[in-house]
Coordinates of C-alpha atoms in Angstrom, one line a residue:
M1 CA -112.6 -36.9 -56.9
N2 CA -112.0 -34.3 -54.3
I3 CA -111.7 -35.4 -50.7
L4 CA -112.8 -33.4 -47.7
L5 CA -112.2 -34.8 -44.2
I6 CA -114.0 -32.9 -41.4
T7 CA -113.2 -33.8 -37.8
S8 CA -114.3 -32.6 -34.5
D9 CA -112.3 -33.0 -31.3
Q10 CA -113.4 -35.3 -28.5
Q11 CA -117.1 -35.8 -29.6
R12 CA -119.1 -38.6 -28.1
W13 CA -120.7 -41.0 -30.7
D14 CA -124.1 -40.1 -29.4
A15 CA -123.7 -36.3 -29.4
I16 CA -125.1 -36.0 -32.8
S17 CA -128.7 -35.6 -34.1
Y18 CA -129.2 -38.9 -35.8
Q19 CA -128.2 -40.7 -32.5
N20 CA -129.9 -38.1 -30.2
P21 CA -132.6 -35.8 -31.6
L22 CA -131.9 -33.3 -28.8
V23 CA -128.6 -32.4 -30.3
K24 CA -129.0 -30.0 -33.2
T25 CA -126.7 -30.9 -36.0
P26 CA -128.7 -30.2 -39.1
N27 CA -125.7 -29.9 -41.4
I28 CA -124.3 -33.2 -40.5
E29 CA -127.8 -34.5 -41.2
R30 CA -127.4 -32.9 -44.7
L31 CA -124.3 -35.1 -45.1
K32 CA -126.2 -38.2 -43.9
K33 CA -129.0 -37.6 -46.4
R34 CA -126.4 -37.6 -49.2
G35 CA -124.6 -40.7 -47.8
I36 CA -124.4 -43.1 -44.9
A37 CA -124.1 -42.8 -41.1
F38 CA -122.1 -45.6 -39.5
D39 CA -123.2 -46.6 -36.1
R40 CA -120.1 -48.8 -35.4
G41 CA -117.2 -46.4 -36.1
Y42 CA -114.3 -46.7 -33.7
T43 CA -111.1 -44.8 -33.0
C44 CA -107.8 -46.5 -33.0
S45 CA -106.7 -44.9 -29.8
P46 CA -108.6 -43.1 -27.0
V47 CA -106.5 -39.9 -27.0
C48 CA -105.7 -37.3 -29.6
T49 CA -102.1 -37.6 -31.0
P50 CA -102.1 -41.4 -31.7
T51 CA -105.4 -41.3 -33.5
R52 CA -104.6 -38.1 -35.5
V53 CA -101.3 -39.6 -36.6
S54 CA -103.1 -42.8 -37.6
V55 CA -105.4 -40.8 -39.8
L56 CA -102.4 -38.9 -41.2
T57 CA -100.3 -42.0 -41.9
G58 CA -102.7 -45.0 -42.3
H59 CA -100.8 -46.8 -39.6
Y60 CA -101.8 -48.0 -36.2
P61 CA -100.1 -46.3 -33.2
S62 CA -98.1 -49.5 -32.6
K63 CA -96.5 -48.9 -36.0
H64 CA -96.1 -45.1 -36.2
G65 CA -94.9 -45.0 -32.6
C66 CA -97.0 -42.1 -31.2
N67 CA -98.7 -44.2 -28.6
T68 CA -100.0 -41.3 -26.4
I69 CA -100.3 -37.6 -26.2
G70 CA -97.0 -35.8 -25.5
T71 CA -95.3 -37.6 -28.3
S72 CA -94.3 -36.3 -31.8
L73 CA -94.2 -37.9 -35.2
P74 CA -90.9 -37.4 -37.1
E75 CA -91.5 -34.9 -39.9
N76 CA -90.0 -37.2 -42.5
Y77 CA -92.5 -40.0 -41.7
P78 CA -94.5 -41.0 -44.9
T79 CA -98.0 -39.7 -44.9
I80 CA -101.3 -39.9 -46.8
P81 CA -101.3 -36.2 -48.0
E82 CA -97.8 -36.7 -49.2
K83 CA -98.9 -39.5 -51.4
L84 CA -101.9 -37.6 -52.6
S85 CA -99.8 -34.6 -53.4
E86 CA -97.6 -36.8 -55.6
K87 CA -100.9 -37.8 -57.4
G88 CA -101.5 -34.1 -58.3
Y89 CA -103.8 -33.2 -55.4
F90 CA -103.8 -29.9 -53.6
T91 CA -103.4 -30.9 -50.0
G92 CA -104.3 -28.8 -47.0
L93 CA -104.6 -29.0 -43.2
I94 CA -106.9 -26.4 -41.7
G95 CA -107.2 -26.2 -37.9
K96 CA -105.8 -28.6 -35.3
G97 CA -102.9 -30.9 -36.1
H98 CA -101.6 -32.2 -32.8
F99 CA -99.1 -34.4 -34.6
M100 CA -96.5 -33.1 -32.1
S101 CA -96.5 -32.6 -28.4
C102 CA -98.0 -29.1 -28.0
L103 CA -96.7 -28.6 -24.4
T104 CA -93.0 -29.5 -25.0
P105 CA -91.1 -26.2 -25.3
G106 CA -89.4 -25.8 -28.6
N107 CA -91.7 -28.1 -30.6
F108 CA -93.2 -26.5 -33.7
E109 CA -96.7 -26.8 -32.2
A110 CA -95.7 -25.6 -28.8
A111 CA -94.6 -22.3 -27.2
P112 CA -92.7 -20.2 -27.9
N113 CA -93.0 -21.0 -31.6
I114 CA -96.7 -20.8 -31.8
F115 CA -96.7 -17.2 -30.6
D116 CA -94.2 -16.1 -33.2
R117 CA -96.5 -13.9 -35.2
E118 CA -93.9 -13.1 -37.8
L119 CA -93.3 -16.8 -38.5
F120 CA -97.0 -17.5 -39.1
Q121 CA -97.3 -14.4 -41.3
K122 CA -94.8 -16.0 -43.7
W123 CA -95.4 -19.7 -43.3
D124 CA -98.3 -21.8 -44.6
G125 CA -96.5 -25.2 -45.2
P126 CA -95.5 -27.7 -46.2
Y127 CA -96.3 -29.7 -43.1
Y128 CA -96.3 -33.5 -42.8
G129 CA -97.0 -33.8 -46.5
F130 CA -99.6 -31.1 -46.7
D131 CA -98.8 -28.5 -49.3
Y132 CA -100.8 -25.8 -47.4
T133 CA -101.4 -25.4 -43.7
K134 CA -103.4 -23.0 -41.5
L135 CA -102.7 -24.1 -38.0
A136 CA -104.7 -23.8 -34.8
I137 CA -103.4 -25.0 -31.4
G138 CA -105.2 -26.0 -28.2
H139 CA -108.8 -25.7 -27.2
S140 CA -111.3 -22.9 -26.6
N141 CA -109.8 -20.4 -24.0
E142 CA -106.6 -22.2 -23.1
N143 CA -103.5 -20.0 -23.3
H144 CA -101.9 -21.7 -26.2
A145 CA -105.1 -21.7 -28.2
A146 CA -104.3 -18.1 -29.1
G147 CA -101.3 -19.3 -31.1
G148 CA -100.6 -20.3 -34.7
H149 CA -102.4 -18.9 -37.7
Y150 CA -105.7 -18.5 -35.7
G151 CA -104.0 -16.4 -33.0
L152 CA -102.4 -14.3 -35.7
W153 CA -105.8 -13.7 -37.4
L154 CA -107.3 -12.7 -34.1
E155 CA -104.7 -10.0 -33.7
E156 CA -105.2 -8.8 -37.3
Q157 CA -108.9 -8.4 -36.4
G158 CA -108.0 -6.1 -33.5
I159 CA -108.6 -8.7 -30.8
N160 CA -106.5 -8.5 -27.7
T161 CA -106.0 -12.2 -27.1
E162 CA -105.1 -11.7 -23.5
D163 CA -108.7 -10.6 -22.9
Y164 CA -110.1 -14.0 -24.0
F165 CA -107.4 -16.6 -23.7
G166 CA -105.2 -17.8 -20.9
S167 CA -107.7 -18.5 -18.1
G168 CA -108.9 -21.8 -19.3
E169 CA -108.5 -24.8 -17.0
S170 CA -109.5 -28.2 -18.2
S171 CA -112.6 -28.4 -16.0
D172 CA -113.8 -24.9 -16.8
F173 CA -117.3 -24.4 -18.3
G174 CA -119.4 -21.4 -19.1
T175 CA -120.3 -18.7 -21.6
W176 CA -117.2 -17.4 -23.4
N177 CA -117.1 -13.6 -23.8
L178 CA -115.3 -13.9 -27.1
P179 CA -117.7 -12.7 -29.9
E180 CA -118.9 -15.6 -32.0
E181 CA -117.6 -14.1 -35.2
F182 CA -114.1 -14.6 -33.8
S183 CA -114.6 -18.2 -32.8
N184 CA -112.2 -20.9 -33.9
S185 CA -115.1 -22.8 -35.6
K186 CA -115.8 -19.8 -37.8
W187 CA -112.2 -19.3 -38.6
T188 CA -111.7 -23.0 -39.5
A189 CA -114.7 -22.8 -41.9
D190 CA -113.5 -19.6 -43.4
E191 CA -110.0 -21.0 -44.0
T192 CA -111.4 -24.3 -45.4
I193 CA -113.5 -22.3 -47.9
E194 CA -110.4 -20.3 -48.9
A195 CA -108.4 -23.6 -49.4
I196 CA -111.2 -24.9 -51.6
N197 CA -110.9 -21.8 -53.7
L198 CA -107.1 -22.1 -53.9
A199 CA -107.4 -25.6 -55.2
D200 CA -110.0 -24.4 -57.8
Q201 CA -107.6 -21.6 -58.9
K202 CA -104.8 -24.2 -59.4
E203 CA -107.3 -26.4 -61.3
S204 CA -106.4 -29.3 -59.0
P205 CA -108.4 -31.9 -57.1
F206 CA -108.1 -31.3 -53.4
F207 CA -107.6 -33.3 -50.2
L208 CA -108.4 -31.1 -47.3
W209 CA -108.5 -31.9 -43.6
S210 CA -110.8 -29.4 -41.9
S211 CA -110.0 -30.0 -38.3
F212 CA -112.3 -28.3 -35.8
Q213 CA -111.2 -27.9 -32.1
D214 CA -114.6 -28.3 -30.5
P215 CA -116.2 -29.8 -28.3
H216 CA -113.0 -30.5 -26.4
N217 CA -112.9 -29.1 -22.9
P218 CA -112.6 -26.4 -21.4
W219 CA -116.4 -26.3 -22.1
V220 CA -116.8 -22.6 -23.0
V221 CA -118.7 -21.3 -26.0
P222 CA -119.9 -17.9 -27.1
E223 CA -123.6 -16.9 -27.4
P224 CA -126.0 -17.7 -28.9
W225 CA -124.7 -21.3 -28.6
A226 CA -124.1 -21.1 -24.8
S227 CA -127.8 -20.7 -24.2
M228 CA -129.1 -22.9 -27.0
Y229 CA -130.0 -25.9 -24.7
E230 CA -132.1 -26.1 -21.6
K231 CA -130.8 -27.8 -18.5
S232 CA -134.0 -29.7 -18.1
D233 CA -133.5 -31.4 -21.4
V234 CA -129.9 -32.6 -21.2
P235 CA -128.8 -35.9 -19.7
V236 CA -126.8 -36.5 -16.5
Y237 CA -124.5 -39.4 -16.6
G238 CA -123.0 -41.1 -13.6
L239 CA -121.5 -44.1 -11.8
K240 CA -123.9 -46.9 -11.2
E241 CA -123.7 -48.8 -7.9
G242 CA -121.4 -51.8 -8.1
E243 CA -120.4 -51.3 -11.8
M244 CA -116.7 -51.2 -11.0
E245 CA -116.6 -54.3 -8.8
N246 CA -115.7 -56.8 -11.5
K247 CA -113.4 -54.5 -13.5
P248 CA -109.6 -54.2 -13.4
P249 CA -108.6 -52.5 -10.2
Y250 CA -107.6 -49.2 -11.8
Y251 CA -111.2 -48.6 -12.9
K252 CA -112.3 -48.3 -9.3
N253 CA -109.3 -46.3 -8.3
L254 CA -110.1 -43.8 -11.1
A255 CA -113.8 -43.5 -10.1
D256 CA -112.7 -43.0 -6.4
G257 CA -110.3 -40.2 -7.4
K258 CA -107.3 -42.3 -6.5
M259 CA -105.9 -42.2 -10.1
Y260 CA -103.7 -45.3 -10.6
A261 CA -103.0 -46.3 -7.0
D262 CA -102.6 -50.0 -8.0
E263 CA -100.7 -49.4 -11.2
P264 CA -97.3 -47.6 -10.5
E265 CA -96.3 -48.2 -14.1
L266 CA -98.9 -45.6 -15.1
N267 CA -97.0 -42.9 -13.2
V268 CA -93.7 -42.6 -14.9
N269 CA -91.2 -39.8 -14.4
G270 CA -94.0 -37.8 -12.7
M271 CA -96.2 -38.0 -15.8
A272 CA -99.5 -39.8 -15.1
A273 CA -101.2 -41.6 -17.9
P274 CA -103.6 -39.2 -19.7
C275 CA -106.2 -37.9 -19.4
V276 CA -109.1 -39.6 -17.6
T277 CA -110.1 -38.3 -14.2
A278 CA -113.0 -38.2 -11.7
L279 CA -114.4 -34.8 -10.9
P280 CA -116.1 -35.4 -7.5
F281 CA -117.2 -31.7 -7.3
M282 CA -119.4 -32.1 -10.4
D283 CA -122.9 -32.3 -8.9
D284 CA -125.9 -32.8 -11.2
E285 CA -126.4 -29.1 -11.7
K286 CA -122.8 -28.5 -12.9
Q287 CA -123.0 -31.6 -15.1
K288 CA -126.1 -30.2 -16.8
E289 CA -124.4 -26.9 -17.3
I290 CA -121.4 -28.7 -18.9
M291 CA -123.6 -30.8 -21.1
K292 CA -125.4 -27.6 -22.3
K293 CA -122.1 -26.0 -23.3
Y294 CA -120.8 -29.3 -24.8
Y295 CA -123.9 -29.5 -27.0
G296 CA -123.6 -25.8 -27.8
M297 CA -120.1 -26.2 -29.0
I298 CA -121.2 -29.1 -31.3
S299 CA -124.1 -27.0 -32.7
Q300 CA -121.8 -24.0 -33.3
M301 CA -119.3 -26.3 -35.2
D302 CA -122.2 -27.8 -37.2
H303 CA -123.4 -24.3 -38.2
H304 CA -120.0 -23.6 -39.7
I305 CA -119.7 -27.0 -41.3
G306 CA -122.9 -26.0 -43.1
R307 CA -121.2 -22.9 -44.5
I308 CA -118.5 -25.2 -46.0
L309 CA -121.3 -27.4 -47.5
D310 CA -123.1 -24.3 -48.9
H311 CA -119.9 -23.3 -50.6
L312 CA -119.4 -26.7 -52.2
E313 CA -123.0 -26.5 -53.5
E314 CA -122.6 -23.0 -54.8
T315 CA -119.4 -23.9 -56.7
G316 CA -120.9 -27.1 -58.0
L317 CA -118.2 -29.2 -56.3
I318 CA -120.3 -31.1 -53.9
D319 CA -121.2 -33.9 -56.3
E320 CA -117.6 -34.6 -57.1
T321 CA -116.3 -34.5 -53.5
L322 CA -116.0 -37.4 -51.1
I323 CA -116.9 -35.9 -47.7
V324 CA -116.2 -37.6 -44.3
F325 CA -117.3 -36.3 -40.9
T326 CA -115.9 -37.9 -37.8
S327 CA -114.1 -37.3 -34.5
D328 CA -110.8 -38.4 -33.1
H329 CA -112.3 -40.1 -30.0
G330 CA -115.2 -39.6 -27.5
D331 CA -115.6 -38.3 -24.0
Y332 CA -116.9 -39.9 -20.8
M333 CA -118.8 -36.7 -19.9
G334 CA -119.3 -38.1 -16.3
N335 CA -120.5 -41.5 -17.4
H336 CA -119.2 -44.3 -15.1
G337 CA -118.0 -41.5 -12.8
L338 CA -115.3 -40.5 -15.4
W339 CA -114.4 -37.4 -17.4
W340 CA -112.5 -36.7 -20.6
K341 CA -110.6 -39.7 -22.2
G342 CA -108.1 -42.4 -21.5
L343 CA -107.7 -46.0 -20.3
P344 CA -111.1 -47.5 -19.3
A345 CA -112.3 -49.3 -22.4
Y346 CA -115.8 -47.9 -22.6
E347 CA -117.8 -47.2 -25.7
D348 CA -118.0 -43.6 -24.5
I349 CA -114.5 -42.9 -25.7
Q350 CA -113.8 -45.7 -28.2
K351 CA -116.9 -45.2 -30.5
I352 CA -117.0 -42.1 -32.7
P353 CA -119.6 -40.4 -34.9
L354 CA -118.9 -41.2 -38.6
V355 CA -120.8 -39.9 -41.6
V356 CA -119.7 -40.5 -45.2
S357 CA -121.0 -38.8 -48.3
H358 CA -119.6 -40.6 -51.3
P359 CA -120.4 -39.2 -54.8
D360 CA -121.3 -42.7 -55.9
C361 CA -123.4 -43.6 -52.9
K362 CA -126.2 -46.1 -53.8
T363 CA -128.0 -45.9 -50.5
P364 CA -128.2 -42.2 -49.5
G365 CA -129.8 -41.3 -46.2
S366 CA -129.1 -44.8 -44.7
R367 CA -127.5 -46.1 -41.5
S368 CA -125.1 -49.0 -41.3
D369 CA -123.7 -51.1 -38.5
A370 CA -120.7 -52.2 -40.6
L371 CA -117.5 -51.9 -38.4
Q372 CA -115.3 -49.0 -39.3
S373 CA -111.9 -47.7 -37.9
L374 CA -110.2 -44.4 -38.3
V375 CA -107.1 -46.2 -39.5
D376 CA -109.2 -47.1 -42.6
L377 CA -109.4 -43.5 -43.8
G378 CA -105.9 -43.4 -45.3
I379 CA -106.1 -46.4 -47.6
T380 CA -109.7 -45.6 -48.6
F381 CA -108.7 -42.0 -49.5
L382 CA -105.8 -43.3 -51.6
K383 CA -108.0 -45.7 -53.4
A384 CA -110.6 -42.9 -54.1
A385 CA -107.8 -40.9 -55.6
G386 CA -106.6 -43.7 -57.8
S387 CA -103.3 -43.9 -56.0
E388 CA -101.8 -47.3 -55.1
P389 CA -101.1 -47.5 -51.4
E390 CA -97.5 -48.2 -50.3
P391 CA -96.7 -51.7 -49.1
G392 CA -97.3 -51.9 -45.3
I393 CA -100.1 -49.4 -45.1
Q394 CA -102.7 -50.6 -42.6
G395 CA -106.4 -50.4 -42.4
V396 CA -109.2 -51.7 -44.7
N397 CA -110.3 -50.2 -48.0
Q398 CA -113.9 -49.2 -47.1
T399 CA -115.0 -47.9 -50.5
E400 CA -117.7 -50.5 -51.0
T401 CA -119.3 -49.9 -47.6
W402 CA -119.1 -46.1 -48.1
K403 CA -121.1 -46.6 -51.3
D404 CA -123.6 -49.2 -50.1
C405 CA -125.0 -49.6 -46.6
T406 CA -125.5 -53.3 -47.1
K407 CA -121.8 -54.0 -47.6
E408 CA -119.3 -55.0 -44.8
K409 CA -115.5 -55.2 -45.0
R410 CA -114.5 -55.8 -41.4
S411 CA -115.3 -58.6 -39.0
W412 CA -113.2 -56.9 -36.3
T413 CA -111.6 -53.7 -35.3
T414 CA -109.0 -52.9 -32.6
V415 CA -108.2 -50.0 -30.3
E416 CA -104.6 -49.6 -29.0
F417 CA -103.3 -47.6 -26.1
R418 CA -99.9 -47.5 -24.4
P419 CA -100.3 -44.5 -22.1
T420 CA -96.7 -44.2 -20.8
E421 CA -93.3 -45.4 -21.8
S422 CA -93.6 -48.2 -19.3
S423 CA -94.6 -51.7 -20.4
F424 CA -98.3 -51.1 -19.5
M425 CA -100.3 -51.7 -22.7
Q426 CA -104.0 -52.1 -23.4
K427 CA -105.6 -53.6 -26.5
T428 CA -109.3 -53.7 -27.2
F429 CA -110.6 -56.2 -29.8
I430 CA -114.1 -55.6 -31.0
T431 CA -116.4 -57.8 -33.1
K432 CA -120.1 -57.6 -34.1
Q433 CA -121.1 -58.9 -30.7
Y434 CA -118.2 -58.8 -28.3
K435 CA -115.5 -56.6 -26.8
L436 CA -112.3 -58.2 -25.5
V437 CA -109.8 -56.1 -23.6
V438 CA -106.3 -57.5 -22.9
Y439 CA -103.4 -56.1 -21.0
H440 CA -99.7 -56.7 -21.3
N441 CA -98.3 -58.8 -18.4
R442 CA -101.5 -58.5 -16.4
A443 CA -103.7 -61.4 -15.1
Y444 CA -106.9 -59.3 -15.4
G445 CA -108.9 -58.6 -18.6
E446 CA -112.3 -57.7 -19.8
L447 CA -115.0 -59.3 -21.9
Y448 CA -118.4 -57.8 -22.7
D449 CA -121.4 -58.9 -24.8
L450 CA -122.2 -55.6 -26.5
E451 CA -125.5 -56.8 -27.7
K452 CA -126.8 -57.7 -24.3
D453 CA -124.7 -55.2 -22.3
P454 CA -123.9 -52.1 -24.4
D455 CA -123.0 -50.1 -21.3
Q456 CA -120.4 -52.7 -20.3
M457 CA -121.7 -53.2 -16.8
N458 CA -120.9 -56.9 -16.6
N459 CA -117.3 -58.0 -17.2
L460 CA -117.4 -61.7 -18.3
W461 CA -113.7 -62.3 -18.2
K462 CA -113.9 -64.8 -15.3
S463 CA -117.2 -66.3 -16.3
K464 CA -117.0 -70.1 -16.7
S465 CA -119.8 -70.1 -19.2
M466 CA -117.9 -67.7 -21.4
E467 CA -114.5 -69.5 -21.4
S468 CA -115.0 -70.9 -24.9
V469 CA -116.0 -67.5 -26.3
K470 CA -113.0 -65.8 -24.7
Y471 CA -110.7 -68.5 -26.1
Q472 CA -112.2 -68.0 -29.6
L473 CA -111.8 -64.2 -29.3
L474 CA -108.2 -64.5 -28.2
Q475 CA -107.5 -66.6 -31.3
E476 CA -109.2 -64.1 -33.5
L477 CA -107.2 -61.3 -31.9
I478 CA -103.9 -63.1 -32.7
T479 CA -105.1 -63.7 -36.3
A480 CA -106.0 -60.0 -36.6
E481 CA -102.6 -58.9 -35.4
M482 CA -101.0 -61.1 -38.0
E483 CA -103.2 -59.7 -40.7
K484 CA -102.6 -56.0 -40.0
D485 CA -99.5 -55.4 -42.1
G486 CA -100.3 -57.5 -45.2
V487 CA -97.5 -58.1 -47.7
L488 CA -94.6 -55.7 -47.1
R489 CA -92.3 -56.8 -49.9
P490 CA -93.2 -59.2 -52.7
R491 CA -91.0 -62.2 -53.4
T492 CA -89.5 -61.8 -56.9
D493 CA -87.3 -64.9 -57.3
I494 CA -87.0 -68.5 -56.0
S495 CA -83.5 -68.4 -54.7

C-alpha cells in the first residue's frame, strides 16, 4: 500500500476539532471518519530534531544521538525511507526536515546553503534515504524560512522575499501580509500532490512525508485565517497559584523568568537548554491574539491537507493509502506560565494529535486510548510495506491498533530529553494511569496520577502513600529500557 505521513509542527494535542470543537479542522475529521483518532499519542522528545530523526530512523534519541535541537544526524545513518526505497517505493520528503542544525553555518539546512538558488534549482535529492526532496526551512516569517525550495519557488512567482521574511522574532504574532496563495502550507500541499503524481508516473507505490511548518511560532498567518477566530472564544492558559511548589526547582525558576538558575549544567558554552521560556509581558489580551493566530495557522494547514485528500480521492488512490496525521510535539501556549517547548514534563508538550486512516480499518470513525509513540511509525510503516525491519529497530508495530480501536500493543511509552551536552538527562515513563519522571544524578523526581490529575498539579514523588507505586513504576521503567532494542543479532551456533 501507499504510505502518506502528514505532520504539523508544534501542535498541541487538544488543538484539533475532535478534542476541541472550537478548532476548525474538517479535513483531519475526514481522516478520522475513515480511521481512528488516538487520544494517547506521545512524542519521543519534546523538541523538533530528536523526534523528527526518530520518525526518520525508527530509533529513540538515545540511540540515534540527536538528543536536542542544534544537532545533526550523519547522512549515512540508516533510515526508514532508505529501506522502503529498496522495497521499490518512491520516497519523498516535502517541507520541513530539520534533521540537521538549521542555525549552524555551513550545514546543508542552514545559511548560506539554503539561499543558494542555483543549488535548489538543480537539486531534489537524494536526502537521508528519500529519493525526492522539496525542502522548506524555518517557520512563518523568520529570515531562513525564505530558503530552500520554498524560497526559490517564491522568487519564481515574483515575490520579493525581503518584503515578507526576516522580521520574525520567536514571540511575534499578528496578521502576515504575505498573500495566502504564497503560504508555505499551500506550497507544501502543491508539492505533495506533485510527488503523488510522480509516483503514479513511475508506477510505484509511494512513501511521502508531507511536513507542514505550522503552527510553530512566530504566530503570523495570512488572511482569511488571521481573522477566523474571535478573541472571546479562545482559551487563556496560565500559571495556577502554588502549582510549582512541589516540582523540581527548575520549574519555578522557569515560571519566574529565571531560566535555569538552580541548574548550571543546563547552560553549557553559553547555550541554554531549549526552548521553553516565560513571557511575562503576555497579558490575557495578547494571549488571546496569539491563540487566535495559532488556531488560524492550524485551520489554514487543515484546508491544504484537504486538497491533498481531494487529490487522493480523485485519483482513486485513497483506498490503497495508509495515511497518518500527527505532530512532532506540543506547545505550552502559556499553560503553567510557560511558552513553546522543552524540559517540564507536562502533557502540553509530550502528548500529540494522532489520526490514522488504514485501508483495512475495521472501526472507522472511532477513538482509542491505546498508547502510541512516534518512534512506532517507522517499524509500522515497514510492516505495512511488507519489508522486514533491520535488527535493532525500536518502537512497536502498531498495525493491529491502527486497524481496530479495541486493540492495544503498548503498556508503556517513554519520552527522552538530554537538552545539552552536559550529564543532565530527563526520562518520562508513561503508563495507562501514571507518569513517572526521573533525572540523571538528581534527588528530585516526579510522579503523577494522570487519571485523577491530568493537569499534573500534584507531584506525588515524595508521597509516603505512593511509595509502592513509585517503586513498581521504577521497576517497569528498567524493564522497558531492557526491552527497547530487542534481538540485535541472532545466535547461530552453540560454540
